[in-house]
Amino acid sequence: MAKSALVLGGGMVGVCTAWHLARRGFDVTVVDRRAPGQETSYGNAGLIQRECVEPYNFPHDFSRLLGIALGRDNTVHYDMRAMPGLASRLWQYWRQSGPKSYPAVVRNFEAMIRHCLTEHEVMIRAAGAQDLIRPGGFKLALQSPRAFAHEARRAEFLQQEFGVGSTIMDSDMLARAEPALRERFAGAIHWTDAWAVRDPGGLVSRYADALQQAGGRLATGDAATLEADGTGWRVSTTQGPIRAEHAVVALGPWSGRLLRGMGYRYPLFVKRGYHTHYAGDAGLSTAVLDMKAGTMMVPMNMGLRVTTGVEFAALDAPPTPVQMRRSERRARQLLSLGARIEPTPWLGNRPALPDMVPVVGAAPRHRGLWLHFGHAHQGFTLGPVTGRLLAEMMNGETPYFDPQPYSPARFG
């Protein structure tokens, strides 16, 4: 079983990990209950976000927190029934978002995000997926002059500190660039380095095709059947049991459940999000995020995708329509929005950790077990980056950047 691996999870993170392992000569199989790219990786804004060197932190502004608590802020919604179980993790998240801890978080996050375009480009070429990629970035639209001035200063800082490209657009510039918008904004930040993906789930599927071309395999199975098998690991699939020397847990929000049975207690929680597609593209030239309204409008192959902000809830909690209703209403105010294509909104779960960086590395107490999850909002952006990082570690190579900040051992 030398140089063989099971990768549990067929999302962006799992598929990219498997592809990098296959390129290094591993006999690798991706195991999932669904086809690649059909869970969390399917439902996002479809952006490869080079500008996102600062991960989404927990707000410390009292007025913002009050708005969230009273249900007035559409960027964040919460299910009160989940709060007792989430309280300690959200408290840790709040502390890590403070001025003492957050600068280190940004350094660790930027060390990953700086590689996202180059690593995706390698995989895009291997997958022949250039038709799904649309360079040109997206626009962050600001309703108030104060918010616009704040974000403009931030854009200038990120340009100087990290080389992130942007164009600061005043109200007239935005109106000329996006004439389909019915309302005037104070201005916008056009993040020019980001790439838009016209079909996020389709891109993961193309990457899975590239994996198979590189010698990897896909299997349908239940990750919960993973167990130690002599010096390796075994999982049950519809094709029978599959064995390998190594096993990678890349199950996103479901990773914690599997690992609890092995004695690990990672403070994983989910940030849920919703989207709905509408006919046509409403005339937008790029994706536009109305930040105050917590509403992203993204032209996709399927139509215009309208996405929501974050919802804190239990992994299996029933969907709530609050944010999607508000986002649809806001999109209709801003654009000539077509008819709904889907009867019900899509709901997905982003796997998050309180310190805002993923777990990437060897499990502390199990030989041949590797952990790879917790990318929160940026699993789609970072899958090829941390996939390469983990594959290098598994193959005994010198990692192309320091993996220590993402060590699974940091949680004890």
Coordinates of C-alpha atoms in Angstrom, one line a residue:
M1 CA 0.0 0.0 0.0
A2 CA 3.0 2.3 -0.3
K3 CA 2.1 5.8 -1.5
S4 CA -1.7 5.2 -1.5
A5 CA -4.3 7.5 -0.1
L6 CA -8.0 7.8 0.6
V7 CA -9.4 11.4 0.4
L8 CA -12.7 11.7 2.2
G9 CA -14.6 14.5 0.7
G10 CA -15.3 15.5 -2.9
G11 CA -15.5 19.3 -2.6
M12 CA -12.9 21.7 -3.8
V13 CA -10.5 21.0 -0.9
G14 CA -10.7 17.2 -1.2
V15 CA -10.5 17.1 -5.0
C16 CA -7.5 19.4 -5.2
T17 CA -5.7 17.5 -2.5
A18 CA -6.2 14.3 -4.4
W19 CA -5.0 15.8 -7.7
H20 CA -1.8 17.0 -6.1
L21 CA -1.3 13.6 -4.5
A22 CA -1.9 11.8 -7.9
R23 CA 0.7 14.1 -9.5
R24 CA 3.2 12.8 -6.9
G25 CA 2.6 9.2 -7.7
F26 CA 0.0 8.3 -5.1
D27 CA -2.6 5.8 -5.8
V28 CA -5.5 8.0 -4.6
T29 CA -9.2 7.6 -4.3
V30 CA -11.7 10.3 -3.5
V31 CA -14.7 9.0 -1.5
D32 CA -17.9 10.9 -1.1
R33 CA -21.6 10.2 -0.9
R34 CA -22.3 12.6 -3.8
A35 CA -20.6 13.6 -7.0
P36 CA -17.7 16.1 -6.8
G37 CA -18.7 19.7 -6.2
Q38 CA -22.2 19.1 -5.1
E39 CA -22.1 20.2 -1.5
T40 CA -20.5 23.4 0.0
S41 CA -18.4 24.0 -3.1
Y42 CA -21.5 24.2 -5.3
G43 CA -23.1 27.2 -3.6
N44 CA -20.9 30.2 -3.2
A45 CA -20.3 33.5 -5.0
G46 CA -17.9 31.7 -7.4
L47 CA -15.0 34.0 -6.8
I48 CA -11.3 33.1 -6.5
Q49 CA -10.6 36.0 -4.0
R50 CA -7.0 37.1 -4.3
E51 CA -8.0 40.3 -2.4
C52 CA -9.2 38.4 0.7
V53 CA -6.0 38.6 2.8
E54 CA -8.1 39.6 5.8
P55 CA -10.5 36.8 6.7
Y56 CA -14.0 37.7 7.9
N57 CA -13.6 38.6 11.5
F58 CA -16.2 38.9 14.3
P59 CA -17.4 42.5 14.6
H60 CA -16.4 44.5 17.7
D61 CA -18.4 47.6 16.9
F62 CA -21.3 47.8 19.5
S63 CA -23.8 49.4 17.1
R64 CA -23.2 46.6 14.6
L65 CA -23.5 43.9 17.2
L66 CA -26.7 45.5 18.4
G67 CA -28.1 45.5 14.9
I68 CA -27.3 41.8 14.5
A69 CA -28.8 41.0 17.9
L70 CA -32.0 42.7 17.0
G71 CA -32.2 41.1 13.6
R72 CA -31.7 44.3 11.6
D73 CA -28.4 43.4 9.9
N74 CA -28.8 41.1 6.9
T75 CA -25.1 40.3 6.8
V76 CA -25.5 38.1 9.8
H77 CA -28.4 36.0 11.1
Y78 CA -28.5 33.5 13.9
D79 CA -30.7 30.7 15.1
M80 CA -31.2 31.3 18.8
R81 CA -31.7 27.5 19.4
A82 CA -28.1 27.0 18.3
M83 CA -26.5 29.7 20.5
P84 CA -25.9 27.6 23.7
G85 CA -23.9 25.1 21.6
L86 CA -22.0 27.8 19.7
A87 CA -21.4 30.3 22.6
S88 CA -17.8 29.1 23.5
R89 CA -16.7 29.0 19.9
L90 CA -18.2 32.4 19.0
W91 CA -16.5 33.8 22.1
Q92 CA -13.1 32.4 20.9
Y93 CA -13.9 33.8 17.4
W94 CA -14.6 37.2 18.9
R95 CA -11.4 37.2 20.9
Q96 CA -9.3 36.2 17.9
S97 CA -10.9 39.0 15.9
G98 CA -9.6 41.6 18.4
P99 CA -6.7 44.0 17.8
K100 CA -4.1 41.9 19.7
S101 CA -4.8 38.6 17.8
Y102 CA -6.1 39.6 14.4
P103 CA -2.8 40.9 12.8
A104 CA -1.3 37.4 13.3
V105 CA -4.4 35.9 11.8
V106 CA -4.0 38.1 8.7
R107 CA -0.3 37.2 8.3
N108 CA -1.2 33.5 8.4
F109 CA -4.1 33.9 6.0
E110 CA -2.2 36.1 3.5
A111 CA 0.5 33.4 3.4
M112 CA -2.1 31.2 1.8
I113 CA -4.1 33.6 -0.3
R114 CA -1.2 35.0 -2.1
H115 CA -0.9 31.7 -4.0
C116 CA -4.5 31.3 -5.0
L117 CA -4.4 32.5 -8.6
T118 CA -1.2 30.7 -9.6
E119 CA -2.3 27.4 -8.0
H120 CA -5.8 27.6 -9.6
E121 CA -4.3 28.5 -12.9
V122 CA -2.2 25.3 -12.9
M123 CA -5.4 23.2 -12.3
I124 CA -7.6 25.2 -14.7
R125 CA -5.1 24.4 -17.5
A126 CA -4.9 20.8 -16.5
A127 CA -8.7 20.6 -16.4
G128 CA -9.3 22.6 -19.6
A129 CA -11.6 24.8 -17.6
Q130 CA -10.7 28.2 -19.1
D131 CA -14.2 28.6 -20.4
L132 CA -15.6 28.8 -16.8
I133 CA -13.2 31.5 -15.7
R134 CA -13.9 35.2 -16.0
P135 CA -11.1 37.6 -14.9
G136 CA -12.0 41.1 -14.0
G137 CA -12.8 40.9 -10.3
F138 CA -15.9 42.1 -8.6
K139 CA -17.2 45.4 -7.1
L140 CA -17.9 46.1 -3.5
A141 CA -20.6 48.8 -3.5
L142 CA -20.9 51.1 -0.6
Q143 CA -24.1 52.9 0.3
S144 CA -22.7 55.6 2.7
P145 CA -19.9 58.1 2.1
R146 CA -18.4 57.0 5.5
A147 CA -18.3 53.4 4.5
F148 CA -16.9 54.2 1.1
A149 CA -14.1 56.3 2.7
H150 CA -13.3 53.5 5.1
E151 CA -13.1 50.8 2.4
A152 CA -11.1 53.1 0.1
R153 CA -8.5 53.5 2.9
R154 CA -8.5 49.7 3.4
A155 CA -8.0 49.1 -0.4
E156 CA -5.0 51.5 -0.4
F157 CA -3.5 49.7 2.6
L158 CA -3.9 46.3 1.0
Q159 CA -2.3 47.5 -2.2
Q160 CA 0.7 48.9 -0.4
E161 CA 1.1 46.1 2.1
F162 CA 0.2 43.0 0.0
G163 CA 0.1 44.1 -3.6
V164 CA -3.6 43.6 -4.0
G165 CA -5.0 45.3 -7.1
S166 CA -8.1 47.6 -6.9
T167 CA -9.7 50.6 -8.4
I168 CA -11.5 53.1 -6.2
M169 CA -14.7 54.2 -8.0
D170 CA -16.7 57.2 -7.1
S171 CA -20.4 57.3 -7.6
D172 CA -20.2 58.4 -11.2
M173 CA -17.6 55.8 -12.1
L174 CA -19.7 53.0 -10.7
A175 CA -22.8 54.3 -12.5
R176 CA -20.9 54.2 -15.8
A177 CA -19.4 50.8 -15.2
E178 CA -22.7 49.2 -14.0
P179 CA -25.6 51.1 -15.7
A180 CA -28.0 48.3 -14.8
L181 CA -27.9 49.4 -11.1
R182 CA -31.1 51.5 -10.4
E183 CA -29.7 53.2 -7.3
R184 CA -26.8 55.5 -6.8
F185 CA -24.1 54.3 -4.4
A186 CA -21.6 56.5 -2.7
G187 CA -18.9 54.6 -4.5
A188 CA -17.3 51.2 -4.9
I189 CA -14.1 49.3 -4.6
H190 CA -13.4 47.3 -7.7
W191 CA -11.2 44.4 -6.6
T192 CA -9.5 43.7 -9.9
D193 CA -7.4 40.7 -9.1
A194 CA -10.2 38.3 -8.3
W195 CA -11.5 35.7 -10.8
A196 CA -15.2 34.9 -11.3
V197 CA -16.2 31.3 -11.9
R198 CA -19.3 30.9 -14.1
D199 CA -20.2 27.5 -12.6
P200 CA -18.5 26.7 -9.2
G201 CA -19.7 23.2 -8.9
G202 CA -18.8 22.6 -12.6
L203 CA -15.2 23.8 -11.9
V204 CA -14.8 21.2 -9.1
S205 CA -16.2 18.6 -11.5
R206 CA -13.7 19.5 -14.1
Y207 CA -10.9 19.3 -11.5
A208 CA -12.2 15.8 -10.7
D209 CA -12.0 14.9 -14.3
A210 CA -8.4 16.1 -14.3
L211 CA -7.8 13.9 -11.2
Q212 CA -9.0 10.9 -13.1
Q213 CA -6.8 11.7 -16.1
A214 CA -3.9 11.8 -13.6
G215 CA -4.7 8.3 -12.5
G216 CA -6.9 9.1 -9.5
R217 CA -10.3 7.5 -8.9
L218 CA -13.7 8.5 -7.5
A219 CA -15.8 6.2 -5.3
T220 CA -19.2 6.6 -3.7
G221 CA -19.1 5.7 0.0
D222 CA -19.7 6.7 3.6
A223 CA -16.8 8.4 5.3
A224 CA -18.2 7.3 8.7
T225 CA -17.0 3.8 7.8
L226 CA -13.4 4.8 8.0
E227 CA -11.3 2.7 10.3
A228 CA -7.8 1.7 10.9
D229 CA -6.7 -1.4 9.0
G230 CA -3.4 -2.7 10.1
T231 CA -0.8 -0.1 9.1
G232 CA -3.3 1.8 7.0
W233 CA -6.9 2.7 6.6
R234 CA -10.1 1.3 5.1
V235 CA -13.4 2.7 4.0
S236 CA -16.5 1.1 2.6
T237 CA -17.8 2.1 -0.8
T238 CA -20.3 0.9 -3.3
Q239 CA -17.4 -0.8 -5.1
G240 CA -16.4 -2.6 -1.9
P241 CA -13.8 -1.8 0.8
I242 CA -10.9 0.4 -0.3
R243 CA -7.6 0.3 1.6
A244 CA -4.7 2.8 1.6
E245 CA -1.7 3.7 3.6
H246 CA -3.0 7.3 4.2
A247 CA -6.4 8.8 4.8
V248 CA -7.2 12.5 4.5
V249 CA -10.3 14.0 6.2
A250 CA -11.5 16.8 4.0
L251 CA -15.2 16.6 4.8
G252 CA -15.7 20.3 5.4
P253 CA -18.4 20.9 8.0
W254 CA -18.8 17.1 8.6
S255 CA -15.2 16.6 9.6
G256 CA -15.8 17.1 13.2
R257 CA -18.4 14.4 13.5
L258 CA -16.0 11.8 12.1
L259 CA -13.1 12.9 14.2
R260 CA -15.1 12.9 17.5
G261 CA -15.3 9.1 17.2
M262 CA -11.4 9.1 17.2
G263 CA -11.1 11.3 20.2
Y264 CA -10.6 14.7 18.6
R265 CA -12.6 17.7 19.6
Y266 CA -12.0 20.5 17.1
P267 CA -14.0 23.7 17.8
L268 CA -15.6 23.5 14.3
F269 CA -18.8 25.4 13.6
V270 CA -20.7 26.3 10.4
K271 CA -21.4 29.6 8.7
R272 CA -24.5 28.8 6.6
G273 CA -25.3 30.6 3.4
Y274 CA -28.1 30.7 0.8
H275 CA -28.4 31.4 -2.9
T276 CA -31.1 31.5 -5.6
H277 CA -30.7 31.8 -9.4
Y278 CA -32.8 34.2 -11.6
A279 CA -33.1 34.2 -15.3
G280 CA -30.6 36.3 -17.2
D281 CA -27.7 38.3 -15.9
A282 CA -29.6 41.5 -15.2
G283 CA -27.0 43.5 -17.2
L284 CA -24.1 43.3 -14.7
S285 CA -20.6 43.3 -16.1
T286 CA -19.1 41.8 -12.9
A287 CA -20.4 40.5 -9.6
V288 CA -21.6 43.3 -7.3
L289 CA -21.7 43.0 -3.5
D290 CA -24.0 45.5 -1.7
M291 CA -22.1 45.2 1.6
K292 CA -24.6 46.9 3.9
A293 CA -27.5 44.8 2.5
G294 CA -25.4 41.5 2.7
T295 CA -26.4 40.8 -0.9
M296 CA -24.1 39.5 -3.6
M297 CA -25.3 39.5 -7.2
V298 CA -23.2 37.3 -9.5
P299 CA -23.7 36.5 -13.2
M300 CA -23.4 32.7 -13.7
N301 CA -24.0 30.3 -16.6
M302 CA -27.2 29.3 -14.9
G303 CA -28.5 32.9 -14.5
L304 CA -27.9 35.6 -12.0
R305 CA -27.0 34.1 -8.6
V306 CA -28.1 36.1 -5.6
T307 CA -26.4 35.1 -2.3
T308 CA -26.8 36.0 1.3
G309 CA -24.6 36.8 4.3
V310 CA -23.8 34.4 7.1
E311 CA -26.2 32.4 9.3
F312 CA -25.0 30.9 12.6
A313 CA -27.0 27.7 13.1
A314 CA -26.6 24.0 13.8
L315 CA -25.3 21.9 10.9
D316 CA -28.6 20.0 10.6
A317 CA -31.0 22.8 11.5
P318 CA -33.9 23.4 9.0
P319 CA -33.4 26.3 6.6
T320 CA -34.7 29.7 7.4
P321 CA -35.8 32.1 4.6
V322 CA -35.0 35.4 6.4
Q323 CA -31.8 36.5 4.7
M324 CA -32.8 35.1 1.3
R325 CA -36.1 37.0 1.3
R326 CA -34.3 40.2 2.2
S327 CA -31.5 39.7 -0.4
E328 CA -34.1 39.0 -3.2
R329 CA -36.0 42.1 -2.2
R330 CA -32.8 44.2 -2.3
A331 CA -31.7 42.7 -5.6
R332 CA -35.1 43.6 -7.1
Q333 CA -34.6 47.1 -5.9
L334 CA -31.3 47.4 -7.6
L335 CA -31.8 45.4 -10.8
S336 CA -34.3 44.2 -13.3
L337 CA -34.3 40.7 -11.8
G338 CA -35.6 37.8 -13.8
A339 CA -37.9 35.0 -12.7
R340 CA -36.6 32.5 -10.2
I341 CA -35.1 29.4 -11.8
E342 CA -35.1 27.3 -8.6
P343 CA -38.2 26.6 -6.5
T344 CA -36.4 26.8 -3.2
P345 CA -33.1 28.5 -2.2
W346 CA -29.9 26.4 -2.0
L347 CA -28.4 26.1 1.5
G348 CA -24.8 25.3 2.2
N349 CA -22.5 25.1 5.3
R350 CA -19.1 26.6 5.5
P351 CA -16.7 25.0 8.0
A352 CA -15.1 27.5 10.3
L353 CA -12.7 27.6 13.2
P354 CA -12.3 30.3 15.8
D355 CA -8.8 31.4 14.7
M356 CA -10.0 31.8 11.1
V357 CA -7.4 29.6 9.5
P358 CA -7.8 25.9 8.4
V359 CA -6.5 22.7 9.9
V360 CA -3.9 21.3 7.5
G361 CA -1.5 18.5 8.6
A362 CA -1.0 15.2 10.3
A363 CA -3.5 14.1 13.0
P364 CA -1.6 14.2 16.3
R365 CA -2.4 10.7 17.5
H366 CA -3.1 8.5 14.4
R367 CA -0.4 7.4 12.0
G368 CA -1.3 8.0 8.4
L369 CA -4.3 10.2 9.2
W370 CA -4.2 13.7 7.8
L371 CA -6.7 16.6 8.5
H372 CA -7.7 19.2 6.0
F373 CA -10.7 21.4 6.8
G374 CA -11.9 24.7 8.3
H375 CA -11.4 27.1 5.4
A376 CA -14.7 29.0 6.2
H377 CA -15.5 31.4 3.4
Q378 CA -12.4 30.6 1.3
G379 CA -12.4 26.8 0.7
F380 CA -13.2 27.5 -2.9
T381 CA -10.3 30.0 -3.2
L382 CA -7.8 28.0 -1.2
G383 CA -8.4 24.4 -2.2
P384 CA -5.5 24.2 -4.7
V385 CA -3.2 26.1 -2.3
T386 CA -3.6 24.0 0.8
G387 CA -4.2 20.9 -1.3
R388 CA -0.6 21.3 -2.6
L389 CA 0.7 22.1 0.9
L390 CA -0.7 18.9 2.4
A391 CA 0.4 16.8 -0.6
E392 CA 3.9 18.1 -0.1
M393 CA 3.8 17.2 3.6
M394 CA 2.4 13.7 2.9
N395 CA 5.1 13.1 0.3
G396 CA 8.0 14.2 2.5
E397 CA 8.8 17.3 0.6
T398 CA 9.7 20.7 1.9
P399 CA 6.4 22.6 1.9
Y400 CA 6.3 25.7 -0.3
F401 CA 5.3 27.8 2.7
D402 CA 5.4 27.3 6.4
P403 CA 2.6 24.9 7.5
Q404 CA 3.0 25.4 11.3
P405 CA 0.2 28.0 11.7
Y406 CA -2.3 25.5 10.3
S407 CA -1.2 22.5 12.4
P408 CA -3.9 20.3 13.8
A409 CA -2.0 20.1 17.0
R410 CA -2.7 23.8 17.8
F411 CA -6.1 22.8 19.4
G412 CA -4.5 20.3 21.8

